[in-house]
XYZ file of C-alpha atoms in Angstrom:
150
model
C 7.079 -14.431 24.386
C 7.788 -14.092 20.771
C 9.194 -11.220 18.569
C 6.563 -10.013 16.130
C 6.537 -11.016 12.379
C 7.172 -8.097 9.568
C 4.401 -8.224 7.936
C 2.624 -7.680 11.813
C 4.680 -3.983 12.593
C 4.308 -3.209 9.479
C 0.484 -3.730 9.654
C -0.105 -1.937 12.747
C 1.550 0.688 11.584
C -0.707 1.508 9.092
C -3.623 0.330 10.615
C -2.406 3.044 13.084
C -1.485 6.316 10.832
C -4.697 5.607 9.425
C -7.073 5.564 12.619
C -4.418 8.765 13.520
C -5.588 10.451 10.852
C -10.029 9.966 11.424
C -10.311 6.945 8.290
C -12.593 4.769 8.875
C -10.143 0.751 9.074
C -11.413 -2.602 9.898
C -9.966 -5.157 10.260
C -10.701 -8.752 8.381
C -11.782 -12.281 10.735
C -9.193 -14.804 9.808
C -6.393 -15.496 7.545
C -6.608 -16.225 3.547
C -7.457 -12.605 1.944
C -5.527 -11.263 -0.763
C -5.658 -7.604 1.318
C -5.656 -7.143 5.579
C -7.652 -3.656 6.037
C -10.113 -1.732 4.886
C -11.044 1.703 4.960
C -14.522 2.224 4.882
C -14.738 5.136 2.552
C -18.634 6.732 1.807
C -21.459 4.865 2.221
C -21.895 1.499 0.283
C -17.400 1.709 -0.726
C -14.370 0.063 0.496
C -10.914 0.291 0.525
C -9.060 -2.691 0.821
C -5.254 -1.994 1.473
C -3.150 -4.644 1.364
C 0.713 -3.965 4.361
C 3.675 -4.156 2.948
C 7.296 -3.541 3.949
C 9.607 -1.940 2.251
C 13.375 -1.895 2.413
C 16.272 0.696 0.791
C 17.700 0.173 -1.890
C 19.939 3.133 -4.293
C 18.251 5.107 -4.282
C 14.141 3.853 -3.295
C 12.337 2.064 -0.454
C 10.755 -1.248 -2.908
C 8.293 -3.704 -1.568
C 7.275 -7.219 -2.944
C 3.454 -6.324 -4.584
C 2.805 -9.787 -5.691
C 1.445 -12.362 -2.857
C 3.008 -15.871 -2.059
C -0.107 -17.335 -1.896
C 1.457 -20.938 -0.474
C 0.797 -23.843 -2.850
C -0.554 -21.546 -5.417
C 2.766 -19.492 -6.710
C 2.792 -15.611 -7.215
C -0.434 -13.272 -8.089
C -0.867 -10.282 -8.660
C -3.186 -8.016 -5.609
C -5.042 -6.163 -9.315
C -8.311 -6.423 -8.537
C -7.803 -8.744 -4.863
C -6.698 -5.272 -3.880
C -6.855 -1.686 -4.548
C -3.599 -0.143 -2.658
C -0.950 -0.768 -1.024
C -0.401 -0.241 2.851
C 3.722 0.630 3.013
C 5.709 0.333 5.710
C 8.887 2.048 5.418
C 11.154 0.581 8.776
C 14.026 2.977 8.598
C 11.685 6.234 8.384
C 9.110 5.213 10.396
C 6.618 6.567 6.953
C 3.766 4.625 5.421
C 3.126 5.459 2.075
C 0.031 4.269 0.243
C 0.336 3.508 -3.586
C -2.211 2.004 -5.675
C -2.508 -2.039 -7.149
C -1.300 0.219 -10.670
C 0.411 2.324 -10.022
C 3.587 -0.807 -9.277
C 4.353 -3.065 -11.633
C 3.487 -6.593 -10.917
C 5.546 -8.218 -9.781
C 7.787 -5.455 -7.782
C 6.681 -2.226 -5.629
C 9.841 0.685 -6.700
C 9.474 4.603 -5.645
C 12.508 7.082 -6.097
C 12.893 8.681 -2.019
C 15.856 11.060 -3.979
C 14.896 12.484 -7.707
C 16.830 11.031 -9.854
C 20.560 12.194 -10.710
C 19.738 12.362 -14.496
C 17.114 14.477 -14.254
C 14.633 12.182 -14.940
C 10.640 12.663 -15.517
C 8.360 10.468 -17.415
C 7.700 7.184 -15.509
C 9.477 8.203 -11.607
C 7.018 7.910 -9.036
C 8.607 9.496 -5.858
C 7.647 8.367 -2.873
C 6.794 11.765 -1.607
C 3.834 11.734 -3.636
C 2.719 8.709 -1.924
C 2.915 9.891 1.458
C 0.539 8.711 3.743
C -0.464 12.852 4.678
C -1.517 13.867 1.195
C -3.686 11.434 0.650
C -7.959 12.251 1.349
C -10.103 10.226 0.783
C -12.104 11.901 -2.045
C -8.234 11.576 -3.857
C -8.214 7.562 -2.551
C -11.459 7.412 -4.422
C -10.858 9.046 -7.249
C -7.041 7.580 -7.907
C -8.912 3.914 -7.359
C -12.813 4.209 -8.393
C -12.643 1.663 -10.685
C -11.194 -1.178 -8.771
C -13.047 -0.207 -4.989
C -15.445 -3.352 -3.372
C -18.828 -1.874 -3.500
C -21.129 -3.174 -1.110
C -25.209 -3.611 -2.324
């Protein structure tokens, strides 16, 4: 039997983390969507979640914030998803990161504060841990991009 791919393991970890926190999660049918999961926030509001695997590098966790969209080249998720569900295997942690909170090509969250005490333009991973997010906080963070049903 083949081992699951990194993407499948990441999607499962994000799905599990959301469900354990009482979020109502839908799984889209088929491939080709620019999101992996959908969270039903309230009656007509849905959050599109793109799952990503992060890796450590120089005090940060890093993840790709562009799709490869085979045959079309890398594409931004702006307007195509609302939030990244980022799984960091070294500490088995899930982070929720609004699409517009990171650069178009690479998401980077600091695991430790910078040694030079820089505060501006520093995104601390702890600020994005899944336990810090309530449905209301997610709604406020990404309200301009949410999918609304008619």
